[in-house]
XYZ file of C-alpha atoms in Angstrom:
672
model
C -40.237 -17.042 -19.005
C -42.449 -14.583 -17.163
C -44.829 -12.129 -18.914
C -45.751 -8.802 -17.979
C -46.330 -5.040 -18.974
C -43.013 -3.089 -20.114
C -42.808 -0.051 -18.220
C -42.796 3.037 -19.979
C -45.055 2.278 -22.521
C -48.758 3.444 -22.285
C -49.942 0.625 -24.781
C -48.703 -2.049 -22.084
C -47.094 -3.932 -24.834
C -46.019 -7.256 -23.474
C -42.068 -8.076 -22.460
C -40.204 -11.121 -21.361
C -37.446 -11.933 -19.286
C -34.229 -12.802 -20.895
C -30.749 -14.161 -20.268
C -29.241 -10.680 -21.500
C -31.748 -8.818 -19.538
C -35.557 -7.468 -20.005
C -36.651 -8.080 -23.877
C -40.016 -7.461 -25.666
C -42.257 -9.579 -27.874
C -39.516 -9.343 -30.840
C -36.820 -10.616 -28.566
C -34.819 -6.967 -28.673
C -33.073 -6.494 -25.314
C -34.251 -3.308 -23.897
C -32.383 -3.319 -20.773
C -29.686 -5.249 -19.882
C -29.129 -7.031 -16.411
C -25.484 -5.479 -16.193
C -27.809 -2.153 -14.664
C -29.085 -4.639 -12.035
C -32.576 -3.973 -12.675
C -34.746 -3.729 -9.530
C -38.384 -3.786 -9.867
C -41.117 -2.074 -7.793
C -44.777 -2.287 -7.863
C -46.720 0.655 -7.141
C -50.267 2.020 -7.998
C -50.581 4.539 -10.704
C -53.914 6.635 -9.595
C -55.992 4.171 -9.173
C -54.472 2.468 -12.207
C -53.837 -1.555 -12.099
C -50.417 -2.026 -10.408
C -47.553 -2.002 -13.245
C -43.877 -2.609 -12.943
C -41.838 0.579 -12.554
C -38.021 -0.268 -13.160
C -35.146 1.727 -11.514
C -31.842 1.005 -12.819
C -29.302 0.643 -9.959
C -25.876 -0.366 -10.659
C -25.175 -3.075 -8.380
C -21.519 -2.324 -7.179
C -21.156 -6.106 -5.262
C -19.604 -8.296 -8.168
C -17.047 -5.262 -8.921
C -16.031 -4.817 -5.050
C -15.551 -8.383 -4.969
C -13.338 -8.613 -7.943
C -11.811 -5.886 -6.936
C -10.999 -7.458 -3.385
C -9.937 -10.651 -5.090
C -7.267 -8.852 -7.378
C -5.850 -6.471 -4.665
C -5.444 -9.659 -2.408
C -3.669 -11.698 -5.423
C -1.506 -8.717 -6.057
C -0.572 -8.285 -2.688
C 0.123 -12.178 -2.135
C 2.225 -12.215 -5.611
C 4.402 -8.902 -4.015
C 4.831 -10.645 -0.738
C 6.189 -13.606 -2.294
C 8.365 -11.821 -4.330
C 9.584 -9.714 -1.192
C 10.480 -13.276 0.661
C 12.330 -14.345 -2.456
C 14.517 -11.219 -3.001
C 15.204 -11.138 0.680
C 16.621 -14.515 1.117
C 18.327 -15.077 -2.220
C 19.399 -11.746 -3.198
C 22.035 -10.993 -0.241
C 23.536 -14.419 -1.181
C 23.530 -13.429 -4.986
C 25.192 -9.985 -4.010
C 27.742 -11.674 -1.544
C 28.719 -14.011 -4.427
C 28.958 -11.754 -7.409
C 30.864 -12.030 -10.606
C 32.783 -8.670 -11.289
C 35.984 -8.954 -12.595
C 38.141 -7.132 -11.023
C 37.425 -8.749 -7.227
C 39.027 -11.411 -5.373
C 36.389 -11.859 -3.031
C 33.867 -13.069 -5.625
C 36.809 -15.269 -5.867
C 36.353 -16.096 -2.068
C 32.476 -16.405 -1.843
C 31.919 -18.245 -5.144
C 34.764 -20.709 -4.374
C 33.144 -21.476 -1.170
C 29.816 -21.579 -2.465
C 30.759 -23.710 -5.421
C 33.647 -26.116 -4.267
C 31.424 -28.924 -4.030
C 28.602 -27.668 -6.575
C 28.631 -28.748 -10.150
C 29.499 -26.299 -12.879
C 26.530 -26.279 -15.425
C 25.711 -24.339 -18.580
C 28.834 -24.507 -20.146
C 30.027 -26.262 -23.227
C 32.332 -28.582 -21.326
C 31.042 -29.768 -18.346
C 33.212 -30.627 -15.444
C 32.065 -32.624 -12.328
C 32.780 -30.113 -10.187
C 34.894 -26.833 -10.087
C 37.619 -28.146 -7.779
C 37.895 -31.742 -9.016
C 41.239 -31.688 -10.449
C 44.658 -33.484 -9.329
C 46.463 -30.353 -10.009
C 46.532 -26.711 -10.636
C 48.170 -27.080 -14.050
C 44.576 -28.865 -15.068
C 42.644 -25.860 -14.008
C 44.635 -23.802 -16.378
C 44.003 -26.264 -19.120
C 40.474 -25.544 -18.431
C 40.732 -22.043 -18.642
C 42.540 -22.248 -22.067
C 39.930 -24.234 -23.283
C 37.251 -21.756 -22.198
C 39.073 -18.809 -23.994
C 39.845 -20.872 -27.025
C 35.928 -21.544 -27.264
C 35.514 -17.545 -26.877
C 38.141 -16.623 -29.690
C 36.610 -19.314 -32.038
C 32.984 -17.854 -31.464
C 34.554 -14.442 -32.147
C 35.867 -15.504 -35.298
C 32.671 -16.485 -36.007
C 30.912 -13.232 -35.359
C 29.011 -14.512 -32.317
C 29.681 -12.144 -29.907
C 27.335 -12.841 -27.484
C 28.947 -16.479 -27.037
C 32.405 -15.251 -27.366
C 31.688 -13.086 -24.125
C 29.652 -16.091 -22.403
C 32.907 -18.005 -22.779
C 35.146 -15.579 -21.484
C 32.768 -15.208 -18.466
C 33.199 -19.025 -17.986
C 36.695 -18.844 -17.964
C 36.805 -16.224 -14.917
C 34.009 -17.211 -13.180
C 33.561 -21.032 -13.406
C 37.144 -21.965 -13.703
C 39.276 -19.486 -12.735
C 37.391 -18.135 -9.699
C 35.116 -21.203 -8.940
C 38.015 -23.749 -8.626
C 40.074 -21.288 -5.953
C 43.081 -21.075 -8.592
C 42.340 -16.968 -8.214
C 42.909 -17.243 -4.585
C 45.620 -19.554 -4.441
C 47.345 -17.426 -7.080
C 46.725 -14.003 -5.168
C 48.065 -15.711 -1.945
C 51.434 -16.582 -3.668
C 51.939 -14.257 -6.142
C 49.653 -10.863 -5.998
C 51.560 -9.118 -8.733
C 50.650 -11.998 -11.185
C 46.882 -12.410 -9.898
C 46.570 -8.371 -10.724
C 47.900 -8.556 -14.118
C 45.710 -11.893 -14.907
C 42.704 -10.193 -13.430
C 42.974 -7.047 -15.931
C 43.793 -9.330 -19.004
C 40.610 -11.268 -18.087
C 38.790 -7.793 -18.233
C 40.407 -6.594 -21.231
C 39.368 -10.203 -22.924
C 35.903 -9.603 -22.049
C 35.756 -6.301 -23.047
C 37.204 -7.098 -26.540
C 34.533 -9.588 -27.356
C 31.584 -6.899 -27.391
C 32.583 -5.197 -30.721
C 34.211 -6.383 -34.039
C 37.544 -6.000 -35.348
C 39.611 -6.829 -32.642
C 40.897 -10.312 -33.651
C 44.500 -9.375 -33.349
C 43.922 -8.007 -29.823
C 41.890 -10.515 -28.835
C 44.409 -13.597 -29.742
C 47.585 -11.377 -28.552
C 45.877 -10.900 -24.925
C 44.369 -14.767 -24.643
C 47.917 -15.866 -25.581
C 49.519 -13.659 -22.584
C 46.837 -14.633 -20.493
C 47.303 -18.487 -20.836
C 50.962 -17.924 -20.817
C 50.582 -16.264 -17.240
C 47.946 -18.272 -15.813
C 49.886 -21.632 -16.682
C 53.037 -20.358 -15.235
C 51.043 -19.912 -12.353
C 50.055 -22.875 -12.128
C 52.924 -24.727 -12.439
C 54.306 -22.676 -9.614
C 51.462 -23.607 -7.214
C 52.040 -27.479 -8.482
C 55.538 -27.333 -7.549
C 54.783 -25.485 -4.031
C 54.626 -28.371 -1.676
C 52.971 -25.737 0.897
C 50.121 -25.409 -1.507
C 47.314 -28.334 -1.275
C 46.156 -29.728 -4.600
C 42.588 -28.153 -5.800
C 40.350 -30.705 -4.107
C 42.092 -30.358 -0.628
C 42.722 -26.613 -1.232
C 38.687 -26.155 -1.440
C 38.328 -27.927 1.846
C 40.595 -25.838 3.462
C 39.157 -22.921 2.036
C 35.553 -23.763 3.093
C 36.687 -24.365 6.558
C 38.685 -20.878 6.523
C 35.568 -18.899 5.126
C 33.320 -20.404 7.847
C 35.867 -19.541 10.740
C 35.769 -15.965 9.087
C 32.536 -15.632 8.923
C 32.103 -16.513 12.814
C 34.521 -14.099 13.590
C 32.688 -11.425 11.673
C 29.493 -12.246 13.343
C 31.176 -11.890 16.920
C 33.081 -8.624 15.777
C 29.421 -7.534 14.387
C 27.650 -8.176 17.855
C 30.693 -5.965 19.437
C 30.223 -3.052 16.651
C 26.456 -2.796 17.657
C 26.820 -1.411 21.046
C 25.746 2.028 20.172
C 27.126 5.664 20.081
C 27.746 5.587 23.912
C 29.878 8.675 24.828
C 31.367 9.005 21.611
C 30.942 12.588 19.588
C 29.736 12.162 16.120
C 33.482 13.344 15.117
C 34.707 9.925 17.039
C 31.996 7.936 15.024
C 33.177 9.655 12.008
C 36.936 8.876 12.710
C 36.051 5.143 13.057
C 34.340 5.290 9.404
C 37.083 6.785 8.271
C 39.326 4.278 9.255
C 37.142 1.534 8.070
C 36.801 3.293 4.471
C 40.885 3.501 4.814
C 40.850 -0.468 5.376
C 38.548 -0.910 2.519
C 40.524 1.040 -0.019
C 43.569 -0.853 1.283
C 41.941 -4.339 0.461
C 40.947 -3.082 -3.133
C 44.313 -1.845 -3.900
C 45.621 -5.392 -2.867
C 43.166 -6.751 -5.521
C 40.328 -7.882 -3.001
C 37.764 -5.401 -4.050
C 35.013 -7.572 -2.835
C 36.174 -7.496 1.082
C 36.729 -3.615 0.130
C 32.759 -3.373 -0.794
C 32.089 -5.420 2.417
C 33.727 -2.783 4.316
C 32.202 -0.011 2.920
C 28.800 -1.364 3.773
C 29.998 -1.972 7.151
C 30.835 1.556 7.856
C 27.133 2.433 6.067
C 24.930 -0.123 7.858
C 26.829 -0.657 11.043
C 27.679 3.347 11.578
C 25.903 5.781 9.413
C 22.520 4.050 9.506
C 22.491 2.012 12.716
C 24.342 4.623 15.006
C 21.613 7.283 13.941
C 24.477 9.568 11.910
C 21.914 9.041 8.744
C 18.739 10.765 10.639
C 20.614 13.437 12.720
C 22.118 14.646 9.330
C 18.718 14.588 7.836
C 17.265 16.237 10.934
C 19.614 18.737 11.341
C 21.304 19.415 7.919
C 19.336 18.053 4.910
C 17.838 15.373 3.324
C 19.755 16.345 0.289
C 22.859 15.737 1.962
C 22.049 12.548 2.940
C 21.218 11.681 -0.412
C 24.731 12.875 -1.441
C 26.552 11.016 0.905
C 24.217 8.036 0.674
C 25.390 7.913 -3.412
C 29.024 8.418 -2.464
C 28.818 5.084 -0.242
C 27.247 3.573 -3.343
C 29.891 4.944 -5.747
C 33.078 3.854 -3.527
C 31.134 0.228 -3.229
C 30.396 0.051 -7.145
C 34.110 1.086 -7.677
C 35.595 -1.582 -5.571
C 33.804 -4.441 -7.385
C 34.478 -2.921 -10.708
C 31.109 -2.304 -11.480
C 31.798 1.332 -12.513
C 35.040 0.500 -14.232
C 36.879 3.214 -12.177
C 40.970 3.106 -11.839
C 42.773 2.656 -8.345
C 43.155 6.421 -8.497
C 39.349 7.411 -8.828
C 38.290 4.750 -6.449
C 40.864 6.746 -4.047
C 39.259 10.044 -4.829
C 35.939 8.956 -4.268
C 36.679 7.162 -0.964
C 38.420 10.489 0.137
C 35.686 12.358 -1.038
C 33.321 10.357 1.175
C 35.726 10.532 4.417
C 35.581 14.428 4.067
C 31.750 14.596 3.723
C 31.284 12.467 7.159
C 34.036 14.549 8.686
C 32.180 17.678 7.659
C 28.690 16.403 8.731
C 30.052 15.225 11.916
C 31.380 18.680 13.278
C 28.075 19.907 12.200
C 26.469 18.007 14.231
C 28.603 18.026 17.171
C 27.985 21.837 17.104
C 31.358 23.354 15.562
C 31.349 26.756 16.834
C 28.608 26.008 19.842
C 27.311 29.830 19.240
C 26.577 29.475 15.655
C 24.194 26.655 16.157
C 20.358 27.411 16.072
C 17.772 26.471 18.899
C 16.192 24.144 16.406
C 19.556 21.887 15.489
C 20.241 21.982 19.380
C 16.629 20.117 19.569
C 17.318 17.996 16.683
C 20.585 16.833 18.161
C 19.113 16.251 21.509
C 18.086 12.874 22.827
C 14.324 14.429 23.356
C 14.389 15.834 19.547
C 15.897 12.739 18.054
C 13.186 10.424 19.869
C 10.468 12.928 18.925
C 11.481 13.420 15.248
C 11.768 9.731 14.518
C 8.284 8.535 15.844
C 6.753 11.650 14.123
C 8.368 10.999 11.227
C 8.073 7.226 10.630
C 4.427 7.179 12.309
C 2.739 10.338 10.547
C 2.670 8.639 7.079
C 1.426 5.392 8.725
C -1.199 7.359 10.896
C -2.708 9.207 7.660
C -3.483 5.999 5.602
C -5.013 4.289 8.502
C -7.067 7.215 9.633
C -8.480 7.611 5.933
C -9.491 4.010 6.056
C -11.313 4.166 9.365
C -13.178 7.663 8.426
C -14.106 5.813 5.247
C -15.780 2.701 6.997
C -17.414 5.274 9.702
C -18.621 7.013 6.520
C -20.157 4.185 4.659
C -21.747 2.663 7.942
C -19.597 0.012 8.468
C -18.521 0.811 12.048
C -18.447 -2.831 12.864
C -15.831 -3.482 10.534
C -13.282 -1.084 12.145
C -12.426 -3.610 14.477
C -10.294 -5.394 11.449
C -8.169 -2.028 10.808
C -7.190 -1.851 14.385
C -6.233 -5.877 14.127
C -4.466 -4.639 11.138
C -2.535 -2.061 13.219
C -1.892 -4.339 15.685
C -0.639 -7.306 13.511
C 1.609 -4.623 11.927
C 3.062 -3.411 15.457
C 3.618 -7.088 16.208
C 5.021 -8.001 12.978
C 7.441 -5.043 13.040
C 8.935 -5.989 16.353
C 9.450 -9.641 15.112
C 11.010 -8.277 12.071
C 13.488 -6.152 14.152
C 14.604 -8.801 16.001
C 15.119 -11.126 12.957
C 17.017 -8.685 11.469
C 19.419 -7.884 14.338
C 19.634 -11.397 14.925
C 20.119 -12.840 11.358
C 21.570 -9.743 9.223
C 22.869 -7.539 12.100
C 20.172 -5.142 11.922
C 19.941 -2.037 9.534
C 21.225 -3.706 6.587
C 20.179 -4.077 2.984
C 17.666 -6.667 3.875
C 15.730 -4.254 5.958
C 15.844 -1.977 2.838
C 14.541 -5.066 0.545
C 11.604 -5.352 3.239
C 10.891 -1.793 3.407
C 10.907 -1.449 -0.505
C 8.718 -4.196 -1.625
C 6.335 -3.303 1.579
C 6.130 -0.014 0.220
C 5.473 -1.180 -3.476
C 2.653 -3.451 -2.351
C 0.767 -0.457 -0.600
C 1.282 1.555 -3.844
C -0.736 -1.270 -5.470
C -3.487 -1.311 -3.188
C -3.619 2.778 -2.271
C -3.798 2.701 -6.353
C -6.748 0.669 -6.865
C -8.544 1.760 -3.505
C -8.187 5.031 -4.261
C -9.668 4.462 -7.684
C -12.967 2.528 -6.270
C -13.543 5.552 -3.793
C -13.581 8.048 -6.299
C -16.101 6.021 -8.330
C -18.588 6.797 -5.750
C -17.750 10.579 -5.224
C -21.179 11.518 -6.347
C -24.594 11.520 -4.126
C -26.349 9.385 -6.679
C -23.440 7.005 -7.541
C -23.358 6.616 -3.538
C -27.173 6.139 -3.389
C -27.170 3.322 -5.739
C -24.311 1.344 -3.857
C -25.915 1.937 -0.874
C -29.496 1.017 -2.205
C -28.235 -2.200 -3.462
C -26.580 -3.169 -0.171
C -23.013 -3.380 -1.763
C -21.714 -1.581 1.450
C -22.611 -4.976 3.484
C -20.643 -6.614 0.526
C -17.702 -4.550 1.256
C -17.819 -4.997 4.922
C -17.606 -8.705 4.547
C -15.027 -8.967 1.619
C -13.308 -5.564 1.072
C -12.697 -4.622 4.223
C -10.026 -7.528 4.501
C -8.306 -5.664 2.009
C -8.336 -2.319 3.986
C -6.979 -4.137 6.967
C -4.501 -5.509 4.982
C -3.524 -1.849 3.895
C -3.448 -0.630 7.638
C -0.888 -3.681 8.139
C 1.292 -2.789 5.378
C 1.144 1.301 6.323
C 2.190 0.325 9.874
C 4.465 -2.380 9.248
C 6.573 -0.855 6.585
C 7.459 2.003 9.110
C 7.384 -0.022 12.375
C 10.551 -2.087 12.161
C 12.434 0.557 10.949
C 11.338 2.644 14.098
C 12.206 -0.221 16.295
C 15.674 -0.395 15.241
C 16.119 3.231 15.340
C 15.229 3.562 18.694
C 17.336 0.368 19.816
C 20.074 2.687 18.511
C 19.197 5.753 20.090
C 18.883 4.167 23.410
C 22.434 2.640 22.696
C 23.826 6.008 22.512
C 22.706 7.489 25.735
C 25.368 7.360 28.231
C 23.392 8.460 31.316
C 19.454 8.059 31.593
C 17.005 7.294 28.819
C 14.491 9.609 30.462
C 14.657 11.828 27.725
C 14.189 9.468 24.948
C 10.897 7.914 26.613
C 9.719 11.495 26.750
C 10.263 12.409 23.334
C 8.864 9.165 22.226
C 5.519 9.622 24.615
C 5.426 13.412 23.111
C 5.308 12.238 19.420
C 2.861 9.452 20.251
C 0.486 12.238 21.705
C 0.978 14.115 18.477
C 0.056 11.470 16.336
C -2.905 10.444 18.328
C -4.175 14.138 18.032
C -3.503 14.163 14.393
C -5.259 10.864 14.129
C -8.203 12.463 15.856
C -8.777 15.244 13.960
C -8.514 13.588 10.521
C -11.111 10.824 11.671
C -13.624 12.828 13.150
C -13.429 16.064 11.010
C -13.475 13.854 7.679
C -16.649 11.940 8.919
C -18.398 15.239 9.127
C -17.429 15.948 5.024
C -20.335 15.475 2.889
C -20.217 12.404 0.587
C -19.169 13.854 -2.638
C -16.321 15.924 -1.135
C -15.091 12.969 1.465
C -14.514 10.698 -1.379
C -13.049 12.845 -3.786
C -10.499 14.336 -0.982
C -9.594 10.561 0.323
C -9.196 9.410 -3.405
C -6.967 12.625 -3.770
C -5.070 11.655 -0.721
C -4.635 8.385 -1.748
C -3.579 9.071 -5.316
C -0.707 11.598 -3.601
C 0.279 8.543 -1.331
C 0.837 6.207 -4.530
C 3.204 8.498 -5.891
C 4.881 8.811 -2.270
C 5.332 5.006 -2.047
C 6.717 4.518 -5.520
C 9.526 6.799 -4.863
C 10.169 5.553 -1.241
C 9.694 2.128 -2.258
C 12.107 2.148 -5.307
C 14.534 4.360 -3.373
C 14.900 1.620 -0.715
C 15.260 -1.232 -3.249
C 18.269 0.966 -5.161
C 19.823 1.166 -1.410
C 19.467 -2.207 -1.220
C 21.408 -2.874 -4.616
C 18.289 -4.531 -6.283
C 18.402 -2.106 -8.721
C 20.989 0.515 -10.059
C 20.266 4.389 -9.286
C 21.400 7.093 -11.470
C 22.120 10.132 -9.063
C 20.896 13.755 -9.986
C 23.107 16.050 -8.341
C 21.121 19.105 -6.945
C 17.941 17.377 -7.138
C 15.800 18.065 -3.764
C 15.087 15.483 -1.525
C 12.101 14.933 0.659
C 11.817 11.921 2.775
C 8.359 12.450 3.572
C 7.020 12.959 0.080
C 9.591 10.000 -1.342
C 11.565 12.430 -3.590
C 15.076 11.334 -4.237
C 17.748 12.576 -6.426
C 18.001 9.280 -8.829
C 16.623 9.355 -12.200
C 14.866 6.129 -11.589
C 12.983 7.194 -8.610
C 11.750 10.370 -10.277
C 10.693 8.476 -13.545
C 8.681 5.952 -11.413
C 7.031 8.606 -9.722
C 5.844 10.148 -12.741
C 4.951 7.040 -14.247
C 2.726 6.497 -11.314
C 1.266 9.732 -11.133
C 0.210 9.446 -14.878
C -1.500 5.881 -13.747
C -3.116 7.923 -10.950
C -4.379 10.453 -13.398
C -5.568 8.238 -15.920
C -7.234 5.897 -13.887
C -9.338 8.459 -11.748
C -9.933 10.484 -15.352
C -11.546 6.984 -16.483
C -13.512 6.464 -13.420
C -14.858 10.110 -13.581
C -15.804 10.005 -17.168
C -17.617 6.480 -16.736
C -19.424 7.709 -13.567
C -20.390 11.260 -15.168
C -21.649 8.846 -18.387
C -23.516 6.691 -16.216
C -25.156 9.564 -14.317
C -26.062 11.494 -17.535
C -27.996 8.330 -18.881
C -29.538 7.504 -15.577
C -30.853 11.207 -15.420
C -32.009 10.851 -18.727
C -33.759 7.237 -17.870
C -35.107 8.912 -14.793
C -36.565 11.874 -16.745
C -38.078 9.374 -19.380
C -39.735 7.245 -16.650
C -41.124 10.456 -15.042
C -42.729 11.413 -18.665
C -44.425 8.136 -18.761
C -45.856 8.149 -15.022
C -47.443 11.410 -15.898
C -48.753 10.351 -19.209
C -50.032 7.237 -17.217
C -51.564 9.438 -14.448
C -53.688 11.607 -17.180
C -57.686 10.618 -16.805
C -58.873 8.764 -19.755
C -61.330 10.397 -21.943
C -64.950 9.844 -21.677
C -66.335 7.457 -24.050
C -68.334 9.000 -27.325
C -72.116 8.882 -26.271
């Protein structure tokens, strides 16, 4: 251990180094190593050189820990996004809603050769039976278990048994499909009874009604199974499953082929023509639902939404020429119709029909307004938004401005901190974001038919990841918003640490900002070009004009912000990033709601602002409020800590100045 003179004491009391910091001879720690002590030797008016301590907060460790934490969060969210993108679509495709035959279609195909597990009675496979009557007996066994569990007041187990009877036996064995094909009336009655039985298991006091409905359901299923066994044209469960699998594969190939033909663009059609085609699809969707095939109806609603309303630019044009609130209203109506058809909302057929008719009316009205209606009443602004030039200009400006703001703030920060060499990493992040956007657009077009729920999954999770990075980056910047804090930061060379380590997290932030908007922009331009019956000149001129505006905005933000003094710069940048946290929270969750990852509760009359991430859903509003509180809380804590440290620093500097002044006083002459 080293010895020396404890600074600030005229007596020159000895001190020793200590694992926890600097200690005096009594072992008391005087100054913690957490303050990253830096020692200087300087003469005191001819006096022997003494050590003077300067307390500087070392941000190097904190910066590195922050970079590692952010990288871990981004990696985790990216993994979740990848898993959700690959798993969720198939999960939604299969569904377990009781009112839907298509759940029987997709589930039966998926489980024809798969083992049924997690049940009290384990069957080798759902379709492993010599006759349909054996399947009916399995249904009866599960329903008997449900009735027994209910009698024992184990309502959750009773409900699970009832669900197994429907999903893992009735549907997965293809019995539901076989009955719906040969006797639609019996199938409809049976699915309604299954729903009733499941509902009865939730509450007590339904013993008699439950027993009656289960007996009726067993009798109906047994009779239908016996009729299938007697019908020589219907194969046994094993062979029927093989036939169904082949049929579904053939139908899927046909759908894929049709999907490619649908995506040819708007062409010479008016918006009223497009709306008329959507109306026809919605009519077919309701017809499927009325026939008992709710899942097929829901799929057709998705086709109208993704392949027409989104893909052909109907949504963007309504947003630009009418209002964002109108888009939210129509999107919610699409979602309501879809849920009605799969039985999620418990709506009757009459209510489902009313919802479909309401959606059709909205589409027809909006199309008429987009086409101009009475031409004289259309304002110049709406003519601009409806033109090829206007649409190309607005699409790129809307999608690019958000990314530009984030990237410009990051680059301005690096310039301000003297890390100009690191800007190349930000540009690399932008380039990679553009490349990834193009690749993602191609994948979405090839695999998912473009602009589907999977695109919204990617956009949603990417926005959430960017939100997390913005939250921590903005909070860190705020901690450097005072000149004193910044000087300490620079003096300990933490800026080199940021340049080498945390700059990669900033590059990742620029990548996410570009990637989130890029794929959607590529897809919309592809659709826009498909709409043009003649030359695409106006589209490219509109895109080039928007690009020029974005470049000007970027240059203004960058070179204006660089001239701002240290304190205001970091305070303004932190406030901006806090705002973007709230924007990304609303936008990201909205995309996930549209992708059916989360349910959304629509709030009529609530304003919609796509640029600010404001949408009329209780969940998005609540999430934005939560993130706003988190931003304010983190910023408040950071500000309080910084001010406390500055106060302690000022007090320490004042004490050191007094000690220096005292040590500089000339010594009194010795007495004669």
